[in-house]
PDB file of C-alpha atoms in Angstrom:
ATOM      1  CA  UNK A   1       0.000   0.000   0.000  1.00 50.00           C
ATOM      2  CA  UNK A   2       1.061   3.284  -0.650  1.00 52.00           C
ATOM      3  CA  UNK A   3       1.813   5.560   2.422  1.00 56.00           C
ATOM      4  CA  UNK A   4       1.294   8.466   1.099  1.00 51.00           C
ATOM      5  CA  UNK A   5      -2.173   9.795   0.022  1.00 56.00           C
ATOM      6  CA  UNK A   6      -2.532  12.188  -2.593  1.00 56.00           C
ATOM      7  CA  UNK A   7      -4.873  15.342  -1.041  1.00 52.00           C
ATOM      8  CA  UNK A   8      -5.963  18.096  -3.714  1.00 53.00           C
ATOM      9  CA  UNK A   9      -5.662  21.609  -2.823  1.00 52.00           C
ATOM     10  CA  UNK A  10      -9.081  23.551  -2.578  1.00 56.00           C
ATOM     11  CA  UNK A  11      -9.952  25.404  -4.977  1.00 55.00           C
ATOM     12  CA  UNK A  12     -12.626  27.898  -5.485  1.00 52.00           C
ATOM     13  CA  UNK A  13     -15.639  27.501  -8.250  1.00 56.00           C
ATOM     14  CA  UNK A  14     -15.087  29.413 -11.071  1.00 56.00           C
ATOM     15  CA  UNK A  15     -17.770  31.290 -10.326  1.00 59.00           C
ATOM     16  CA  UNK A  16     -16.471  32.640  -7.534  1.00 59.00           C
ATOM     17  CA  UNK A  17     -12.933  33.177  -8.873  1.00 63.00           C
ATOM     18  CA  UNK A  18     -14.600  35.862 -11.424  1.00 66.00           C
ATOM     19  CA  UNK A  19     -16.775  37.913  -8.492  1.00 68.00           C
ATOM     20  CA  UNK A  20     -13.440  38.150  -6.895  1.00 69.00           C
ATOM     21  CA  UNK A  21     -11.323  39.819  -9.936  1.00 72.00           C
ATOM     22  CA  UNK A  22     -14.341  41.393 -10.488  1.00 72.00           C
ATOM     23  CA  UNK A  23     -14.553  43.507  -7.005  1.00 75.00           C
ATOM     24  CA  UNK A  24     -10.949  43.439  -7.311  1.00 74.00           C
ATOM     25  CA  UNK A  25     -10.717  46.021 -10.373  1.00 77.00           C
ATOM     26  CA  UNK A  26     -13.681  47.389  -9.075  1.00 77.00           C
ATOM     27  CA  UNK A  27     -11.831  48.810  -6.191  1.00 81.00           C
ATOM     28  CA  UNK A  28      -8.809  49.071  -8.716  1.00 81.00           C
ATOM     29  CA  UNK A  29     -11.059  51.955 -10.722  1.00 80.00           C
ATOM     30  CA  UNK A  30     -12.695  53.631  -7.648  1.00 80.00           C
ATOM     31  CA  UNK A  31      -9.175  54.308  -6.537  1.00 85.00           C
ATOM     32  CA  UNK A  32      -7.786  55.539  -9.567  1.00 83.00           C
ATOM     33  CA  UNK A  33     -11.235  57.632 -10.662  1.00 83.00           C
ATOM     34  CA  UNK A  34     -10.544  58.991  -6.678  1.00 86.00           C
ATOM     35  CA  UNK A  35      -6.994  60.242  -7.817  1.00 83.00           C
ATOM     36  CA  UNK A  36      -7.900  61.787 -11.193  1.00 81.00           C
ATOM     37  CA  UNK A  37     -10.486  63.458  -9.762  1.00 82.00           C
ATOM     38  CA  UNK A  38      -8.631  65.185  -7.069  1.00 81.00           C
ATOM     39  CA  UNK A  39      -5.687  65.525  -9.462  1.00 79.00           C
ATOM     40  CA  UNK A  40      -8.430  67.717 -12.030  1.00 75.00           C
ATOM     41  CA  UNK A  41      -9.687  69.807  -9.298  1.00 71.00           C
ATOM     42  CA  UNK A  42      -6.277  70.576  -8.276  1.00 70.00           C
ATOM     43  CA  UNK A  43      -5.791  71.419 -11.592  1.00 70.00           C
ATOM     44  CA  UNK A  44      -8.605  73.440 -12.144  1.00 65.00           C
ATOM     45  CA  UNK A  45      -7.992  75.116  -9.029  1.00 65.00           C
ATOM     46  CA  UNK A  46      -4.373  76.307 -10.310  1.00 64.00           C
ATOM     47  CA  UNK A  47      -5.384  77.587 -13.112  1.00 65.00           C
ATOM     48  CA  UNK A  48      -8.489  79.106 -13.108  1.00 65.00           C
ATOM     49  CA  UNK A  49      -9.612  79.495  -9.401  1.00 68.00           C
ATOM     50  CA  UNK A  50      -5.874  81.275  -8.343  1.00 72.00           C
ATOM     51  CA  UNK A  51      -6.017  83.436 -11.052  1.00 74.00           C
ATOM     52  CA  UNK A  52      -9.600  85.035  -9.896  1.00 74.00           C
ATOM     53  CA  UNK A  53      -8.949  84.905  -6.258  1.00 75.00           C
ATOM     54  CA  UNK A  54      -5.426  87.070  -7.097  1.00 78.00           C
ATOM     55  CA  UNK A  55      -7.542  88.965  -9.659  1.00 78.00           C
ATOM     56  CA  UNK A  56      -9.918  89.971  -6.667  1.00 77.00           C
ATOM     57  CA  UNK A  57      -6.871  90.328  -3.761  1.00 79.00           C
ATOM     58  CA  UNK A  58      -5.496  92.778  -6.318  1.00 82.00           C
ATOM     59  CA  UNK A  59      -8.452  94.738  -6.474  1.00 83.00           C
ATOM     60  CA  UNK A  60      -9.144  94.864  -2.911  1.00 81.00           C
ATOM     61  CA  UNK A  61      -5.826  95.563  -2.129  1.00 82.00           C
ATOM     62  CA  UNK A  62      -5.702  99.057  -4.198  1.00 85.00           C
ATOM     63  CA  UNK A  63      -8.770  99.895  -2.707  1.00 85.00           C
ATOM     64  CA  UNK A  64      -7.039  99.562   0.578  1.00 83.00           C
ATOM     65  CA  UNK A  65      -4.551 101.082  -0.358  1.00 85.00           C
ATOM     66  CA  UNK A  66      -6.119 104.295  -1.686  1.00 86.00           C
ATOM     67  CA  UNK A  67      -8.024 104.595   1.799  1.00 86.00           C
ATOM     68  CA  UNK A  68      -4.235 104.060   3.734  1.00 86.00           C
ATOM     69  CA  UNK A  69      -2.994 106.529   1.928  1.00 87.00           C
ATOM     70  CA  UNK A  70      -5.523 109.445   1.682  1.00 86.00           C
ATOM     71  CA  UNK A  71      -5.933 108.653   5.770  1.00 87.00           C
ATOM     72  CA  UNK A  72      -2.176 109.123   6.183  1.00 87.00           C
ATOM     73  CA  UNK A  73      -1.779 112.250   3.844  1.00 85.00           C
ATOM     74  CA  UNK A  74      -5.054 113.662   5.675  1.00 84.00           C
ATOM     75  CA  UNK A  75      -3.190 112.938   8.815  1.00 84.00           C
ATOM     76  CA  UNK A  76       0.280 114.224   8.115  1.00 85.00           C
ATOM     77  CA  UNK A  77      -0.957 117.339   6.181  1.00 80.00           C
ATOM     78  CA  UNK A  78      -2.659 119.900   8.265  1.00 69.00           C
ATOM     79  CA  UNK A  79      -5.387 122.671   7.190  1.00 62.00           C
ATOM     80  CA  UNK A  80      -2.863 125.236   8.627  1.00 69.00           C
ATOM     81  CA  UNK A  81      -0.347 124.068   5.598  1.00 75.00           C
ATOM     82  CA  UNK A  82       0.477 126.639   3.255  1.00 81.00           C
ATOM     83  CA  UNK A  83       2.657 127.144   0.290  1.00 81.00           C
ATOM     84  CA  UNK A  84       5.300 129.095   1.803  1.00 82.00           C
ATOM     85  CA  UNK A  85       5.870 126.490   4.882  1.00 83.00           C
ATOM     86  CA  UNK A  86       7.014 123.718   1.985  1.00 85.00           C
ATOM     87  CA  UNK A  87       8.898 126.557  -0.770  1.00 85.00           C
ATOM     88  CA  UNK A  88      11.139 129.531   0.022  1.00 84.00           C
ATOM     89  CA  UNK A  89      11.512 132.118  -3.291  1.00 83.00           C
ATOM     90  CA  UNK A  90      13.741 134.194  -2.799  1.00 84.00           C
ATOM     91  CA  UNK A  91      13.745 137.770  -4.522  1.00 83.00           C
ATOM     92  CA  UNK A  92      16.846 140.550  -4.876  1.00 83.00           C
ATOM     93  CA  UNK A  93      16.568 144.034  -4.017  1.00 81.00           C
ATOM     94  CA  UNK A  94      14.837 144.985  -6.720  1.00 77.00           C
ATOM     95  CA  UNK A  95      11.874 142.816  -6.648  1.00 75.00           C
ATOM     96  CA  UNK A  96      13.515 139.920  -9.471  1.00 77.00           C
ATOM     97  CA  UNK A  97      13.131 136.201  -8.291  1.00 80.00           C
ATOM     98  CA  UNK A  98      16.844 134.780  -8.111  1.00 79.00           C
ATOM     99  CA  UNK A  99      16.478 131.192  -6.406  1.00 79.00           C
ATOM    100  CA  UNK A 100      13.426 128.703  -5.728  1.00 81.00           C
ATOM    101  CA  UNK A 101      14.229 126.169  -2.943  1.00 82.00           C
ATOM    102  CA  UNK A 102      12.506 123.440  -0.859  1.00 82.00           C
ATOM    103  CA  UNK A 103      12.412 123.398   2.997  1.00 85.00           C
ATOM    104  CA  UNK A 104      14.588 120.132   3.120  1.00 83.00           C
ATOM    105  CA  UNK A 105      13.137 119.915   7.093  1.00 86.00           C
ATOM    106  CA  UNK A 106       9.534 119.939   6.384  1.00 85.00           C
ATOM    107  CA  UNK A 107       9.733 117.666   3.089  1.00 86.00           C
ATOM    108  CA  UNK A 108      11.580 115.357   5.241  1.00 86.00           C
ATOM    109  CA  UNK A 109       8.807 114.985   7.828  1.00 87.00           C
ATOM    110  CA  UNK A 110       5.755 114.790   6.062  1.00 87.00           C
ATOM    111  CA  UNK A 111       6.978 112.208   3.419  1.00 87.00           C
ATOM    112  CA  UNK A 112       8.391 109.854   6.714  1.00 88.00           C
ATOM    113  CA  UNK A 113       5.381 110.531   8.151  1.00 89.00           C
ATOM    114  CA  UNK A 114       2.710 109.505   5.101  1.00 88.00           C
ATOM    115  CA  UNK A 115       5.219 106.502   4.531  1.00 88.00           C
ATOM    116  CA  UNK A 116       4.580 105.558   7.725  1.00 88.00           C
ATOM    117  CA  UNK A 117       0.967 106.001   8.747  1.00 89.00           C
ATOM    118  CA  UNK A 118       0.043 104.404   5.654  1.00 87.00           C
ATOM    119  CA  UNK A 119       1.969 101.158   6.060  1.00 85.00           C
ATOM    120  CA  UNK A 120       0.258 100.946   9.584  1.00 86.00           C
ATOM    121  CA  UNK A 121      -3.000 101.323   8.025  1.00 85.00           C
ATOM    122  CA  UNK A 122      -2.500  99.063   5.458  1.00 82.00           C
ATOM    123  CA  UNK A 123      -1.168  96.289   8.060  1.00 80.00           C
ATOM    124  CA  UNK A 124      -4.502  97.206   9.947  1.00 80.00           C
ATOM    125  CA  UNK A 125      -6.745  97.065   6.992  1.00 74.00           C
ATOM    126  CA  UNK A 126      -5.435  93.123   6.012  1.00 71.00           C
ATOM    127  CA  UNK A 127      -5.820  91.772   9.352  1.00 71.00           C
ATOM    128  CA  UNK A 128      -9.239  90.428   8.378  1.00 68.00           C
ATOM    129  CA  UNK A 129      -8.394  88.845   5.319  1.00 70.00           C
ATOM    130  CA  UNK A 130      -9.767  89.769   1.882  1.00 74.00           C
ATOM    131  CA  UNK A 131     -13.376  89.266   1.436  1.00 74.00           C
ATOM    132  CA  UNK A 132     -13.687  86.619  -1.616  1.00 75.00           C
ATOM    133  CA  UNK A 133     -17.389  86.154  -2.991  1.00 76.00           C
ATOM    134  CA  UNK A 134     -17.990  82.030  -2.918  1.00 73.00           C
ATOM    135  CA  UNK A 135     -18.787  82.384  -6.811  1.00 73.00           C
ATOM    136  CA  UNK A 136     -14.914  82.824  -7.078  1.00 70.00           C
ATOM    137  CA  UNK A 137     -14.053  79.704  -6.010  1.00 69.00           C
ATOM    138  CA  UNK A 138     -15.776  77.906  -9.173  1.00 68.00           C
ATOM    139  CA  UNK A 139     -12.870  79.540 -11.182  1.00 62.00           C
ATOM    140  CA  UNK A 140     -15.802  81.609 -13.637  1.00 65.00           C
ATOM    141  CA  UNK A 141     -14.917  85.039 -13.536  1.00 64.00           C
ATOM    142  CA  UNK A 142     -19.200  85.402 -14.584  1.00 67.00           C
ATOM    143  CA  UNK A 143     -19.609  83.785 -11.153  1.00 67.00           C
ATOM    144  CA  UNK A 144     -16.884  85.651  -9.219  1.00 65.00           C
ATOM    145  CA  UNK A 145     -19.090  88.631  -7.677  1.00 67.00           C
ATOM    146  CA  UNK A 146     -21.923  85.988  -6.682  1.00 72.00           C
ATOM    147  CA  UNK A 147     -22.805  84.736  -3.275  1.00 71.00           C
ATOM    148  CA  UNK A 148     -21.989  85.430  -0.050  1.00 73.00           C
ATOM    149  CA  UNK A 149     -18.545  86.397   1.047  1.00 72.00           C
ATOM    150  CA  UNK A 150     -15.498  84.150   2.912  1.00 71.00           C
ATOM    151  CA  UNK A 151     -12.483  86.114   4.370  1.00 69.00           C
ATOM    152  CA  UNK A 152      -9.238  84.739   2.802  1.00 68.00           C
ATOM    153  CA  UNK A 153      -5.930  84.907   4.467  1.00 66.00           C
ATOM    154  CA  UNK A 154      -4.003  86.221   2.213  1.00 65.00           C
ATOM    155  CA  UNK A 155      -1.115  87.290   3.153  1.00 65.00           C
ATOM    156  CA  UNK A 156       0.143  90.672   1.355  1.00 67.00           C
ATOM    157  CA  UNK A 157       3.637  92.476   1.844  1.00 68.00           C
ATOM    158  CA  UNK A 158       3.538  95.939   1.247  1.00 74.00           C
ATOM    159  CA  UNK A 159       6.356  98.792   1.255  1.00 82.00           C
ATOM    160  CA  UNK A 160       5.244 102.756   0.918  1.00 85.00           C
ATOM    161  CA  UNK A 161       7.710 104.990   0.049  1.00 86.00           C
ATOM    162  CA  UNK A 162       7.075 108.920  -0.522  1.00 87.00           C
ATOM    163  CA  UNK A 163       8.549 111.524  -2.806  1.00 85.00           C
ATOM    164  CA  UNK A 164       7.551 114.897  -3.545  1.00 87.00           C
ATOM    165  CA  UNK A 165       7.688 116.493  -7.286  1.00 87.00           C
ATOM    166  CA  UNK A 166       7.492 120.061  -8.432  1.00 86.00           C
ATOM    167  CA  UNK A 167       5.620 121.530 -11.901  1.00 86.00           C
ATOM    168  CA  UNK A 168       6.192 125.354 -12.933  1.00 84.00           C
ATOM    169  CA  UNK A 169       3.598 126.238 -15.775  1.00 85.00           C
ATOM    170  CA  UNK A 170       2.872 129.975 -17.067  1.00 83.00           C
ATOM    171  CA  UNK A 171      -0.441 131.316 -16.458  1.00 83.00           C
ATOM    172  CA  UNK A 172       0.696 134.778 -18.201  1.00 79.00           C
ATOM    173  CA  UNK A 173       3.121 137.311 -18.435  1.00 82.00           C
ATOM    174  CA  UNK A 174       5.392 137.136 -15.789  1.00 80.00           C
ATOM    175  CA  UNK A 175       3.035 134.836 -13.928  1.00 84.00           C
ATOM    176  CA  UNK A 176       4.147 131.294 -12.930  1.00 85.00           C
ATOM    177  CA  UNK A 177       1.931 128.615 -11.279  1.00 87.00           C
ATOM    178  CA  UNK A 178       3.990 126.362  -8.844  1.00 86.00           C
ATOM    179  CA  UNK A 179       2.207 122.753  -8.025  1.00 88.00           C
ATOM    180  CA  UNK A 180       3.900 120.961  -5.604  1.00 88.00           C
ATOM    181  CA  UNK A 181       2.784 117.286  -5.267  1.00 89.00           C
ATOM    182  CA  UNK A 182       3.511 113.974  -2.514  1.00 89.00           C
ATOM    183  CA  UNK A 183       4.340 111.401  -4.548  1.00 89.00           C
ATOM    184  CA  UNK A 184       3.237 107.619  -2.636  1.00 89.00           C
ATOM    185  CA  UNK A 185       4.225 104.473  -3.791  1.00 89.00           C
ATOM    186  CA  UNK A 186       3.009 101.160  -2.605  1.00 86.00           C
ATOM    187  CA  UNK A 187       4.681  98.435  -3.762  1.00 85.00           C
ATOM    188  CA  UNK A 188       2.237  95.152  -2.399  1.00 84.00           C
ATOM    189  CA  UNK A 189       3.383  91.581  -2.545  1.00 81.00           C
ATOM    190  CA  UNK A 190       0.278  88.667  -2.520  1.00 79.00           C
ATOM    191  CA  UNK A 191       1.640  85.824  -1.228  1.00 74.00           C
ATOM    192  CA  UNK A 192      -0.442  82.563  -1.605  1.00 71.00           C
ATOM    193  CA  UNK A 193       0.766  78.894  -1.171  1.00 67.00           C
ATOM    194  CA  UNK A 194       0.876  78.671  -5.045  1.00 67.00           C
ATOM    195  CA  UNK A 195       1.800  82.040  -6.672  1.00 72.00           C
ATOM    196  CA  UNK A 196       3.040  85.758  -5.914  1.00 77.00           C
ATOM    197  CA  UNK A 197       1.572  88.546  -7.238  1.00 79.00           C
ATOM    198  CA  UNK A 198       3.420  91.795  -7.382  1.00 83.00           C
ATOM    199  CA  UNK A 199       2.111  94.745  -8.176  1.00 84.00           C
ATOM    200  CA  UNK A 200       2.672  98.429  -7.104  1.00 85.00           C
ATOM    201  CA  UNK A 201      -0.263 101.692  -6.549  1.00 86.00           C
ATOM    202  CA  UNK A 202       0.948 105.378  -7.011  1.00 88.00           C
ATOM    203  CA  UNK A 203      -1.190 107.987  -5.397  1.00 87.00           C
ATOM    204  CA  UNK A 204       0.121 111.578  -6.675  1.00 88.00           C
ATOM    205  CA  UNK A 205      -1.527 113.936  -4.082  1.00 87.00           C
ATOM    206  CA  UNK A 206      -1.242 118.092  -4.855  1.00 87.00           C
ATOM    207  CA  UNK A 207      -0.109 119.652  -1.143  1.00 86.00           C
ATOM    208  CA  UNK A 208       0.520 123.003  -2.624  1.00 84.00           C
ATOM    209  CA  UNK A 209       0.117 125.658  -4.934  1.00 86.00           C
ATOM    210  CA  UNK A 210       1.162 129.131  -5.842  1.00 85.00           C
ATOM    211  CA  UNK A 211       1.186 131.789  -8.541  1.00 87.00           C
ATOM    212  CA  UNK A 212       4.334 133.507  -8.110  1.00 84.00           C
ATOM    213  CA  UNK A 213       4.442 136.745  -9.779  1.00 85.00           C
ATOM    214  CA  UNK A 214       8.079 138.037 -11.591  1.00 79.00           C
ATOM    215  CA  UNK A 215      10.142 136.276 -13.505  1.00 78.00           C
ATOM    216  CA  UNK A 216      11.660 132.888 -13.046  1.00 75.00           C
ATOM    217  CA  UNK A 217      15.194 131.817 -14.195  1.00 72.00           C
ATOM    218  CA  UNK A 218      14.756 129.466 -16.420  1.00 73.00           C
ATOM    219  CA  UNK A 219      17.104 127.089 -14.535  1.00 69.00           C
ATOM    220  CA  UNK A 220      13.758 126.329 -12.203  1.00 68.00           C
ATOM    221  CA  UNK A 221      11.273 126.362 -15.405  1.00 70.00           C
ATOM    222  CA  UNK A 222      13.156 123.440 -16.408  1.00 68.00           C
ATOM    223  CA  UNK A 223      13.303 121.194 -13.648  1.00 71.00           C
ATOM    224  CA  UNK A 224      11.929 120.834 -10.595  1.00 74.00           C
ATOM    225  CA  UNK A 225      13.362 121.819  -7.480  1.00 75.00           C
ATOM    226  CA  UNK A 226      12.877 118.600  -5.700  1.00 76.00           C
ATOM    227  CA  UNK A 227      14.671 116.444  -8.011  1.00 66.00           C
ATOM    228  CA  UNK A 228      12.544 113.403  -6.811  1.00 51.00           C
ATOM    229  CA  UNK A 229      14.068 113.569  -3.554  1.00 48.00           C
ATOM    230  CA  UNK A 230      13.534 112.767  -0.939  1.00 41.00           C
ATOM    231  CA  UNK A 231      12.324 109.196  -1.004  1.00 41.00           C
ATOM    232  CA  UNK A 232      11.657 107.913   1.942  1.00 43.00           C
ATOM    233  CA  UNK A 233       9.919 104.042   2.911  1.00 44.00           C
ATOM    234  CA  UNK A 234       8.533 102.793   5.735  1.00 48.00           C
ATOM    235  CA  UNK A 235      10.040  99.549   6.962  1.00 43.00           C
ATOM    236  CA  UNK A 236       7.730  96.353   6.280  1.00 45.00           C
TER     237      UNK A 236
END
């Protein structure tokens, strides 16, 4: 006799071989259709749904930035301002104009001071985030203004620096108008987890005015007595 007995393995109906490879890919496709949709959205999200939430930041952000500034300026610059506190002319015996200069002192001040009020206002105006309509987030800029609004943090970097600039222009014989303006810059920085957006805001503000009767050496028609100094930023 034969001491050793010959045992078949199991094995499963056929049947039941097929309902498992079956559930198998099943699984196999839910998976992968899982991935490729999260992979679309995240594509869809880069390039449609960034773009309109940096298109809106933007926005928002020289809003902001008009209302920093035009608080600072109506800060720094008093009512009791005047012409002759920011330009000296000076005239010869005679009566003739002979030199046009800037009070280096005062310039000095009230461009460190706008540069600096308005980057504290802007910091204070961004604490809350930016206000992004949920229509945005479908990436449709038709949608983008619909439904109600989600604060964002966004984060954005901002630098102001001031500068004052000077325009002579005749306004008849030996008349000469003399427009002084503050010159702010705001260079803002949008920093999301996926892009930057740069982008900088000039606000040109007139602080002063004058007709100055006599005539000017042309040396001042010509150029302006500021030079485009001083600039002065406020630290971030």
């Amino acid at each position: 006799m034969n001491r050793f007995r010959e045992y078949a393995l199991p094995t499963y109906p056929p049947k039941k071989q097929d309902k498992k490879r079956k559930r198998k890919r099943k699984w196999i496709v839910f998976i992968l259709s899982i991935v490729a949709l999260i992979t679309l959205l995240f594509i869809h999200f880069q390039h449609n749904v960034t773009r309109v939430l940096i298109s809106i930041s933007e926005a928002t952000m020289r809003a902001s930035t008009t209302v920093a500034v035009n608080d600072a300026v109506y800060y720094t610059l008093s009512d009791e301002m005047r012409y002759e506190d920011l330009v000296t002319v000076t005239r010869n015996d005679v009566g003739d104009i002979v030199g046009v200069s800037a009070n280096a002192l005062k310039i000095n001040k009230i461009a460190r001071d706008t540069a600096s009020i308005s980057q504290s206002n802007l910091k204070n105006l961004s604490l809350n985030g930016i206000p992004i309509p949920l229509g945005a987030l479908t990436g449709i800029e038709a949608f983008a203004g619909l439904g109600p609004s989600i604060h964002f943090r966004i984060i954005p970097v901002s630098s102001v620096s001031c500068d004052f600039s000077s325009k002579f222009e005749s306004v008849g014989i030996n008349q000469t108008k003399h427009s002084i303006y503050l010159n702010v810059i705001a260079d803002i920085s949008i920093v999301m987890p996926s892009r930057t957006e740069n982008f900088a805001v000039l606000t040109e503000i007139l602080v002063g005015e004058s007709v100055i009767v006599g005539h000017i050496p042309d040396a001042y028609l010509q150029s302006d007595i500021f030079g485009n100094k001083p600039v002065l930023s406020a630290p971030q």
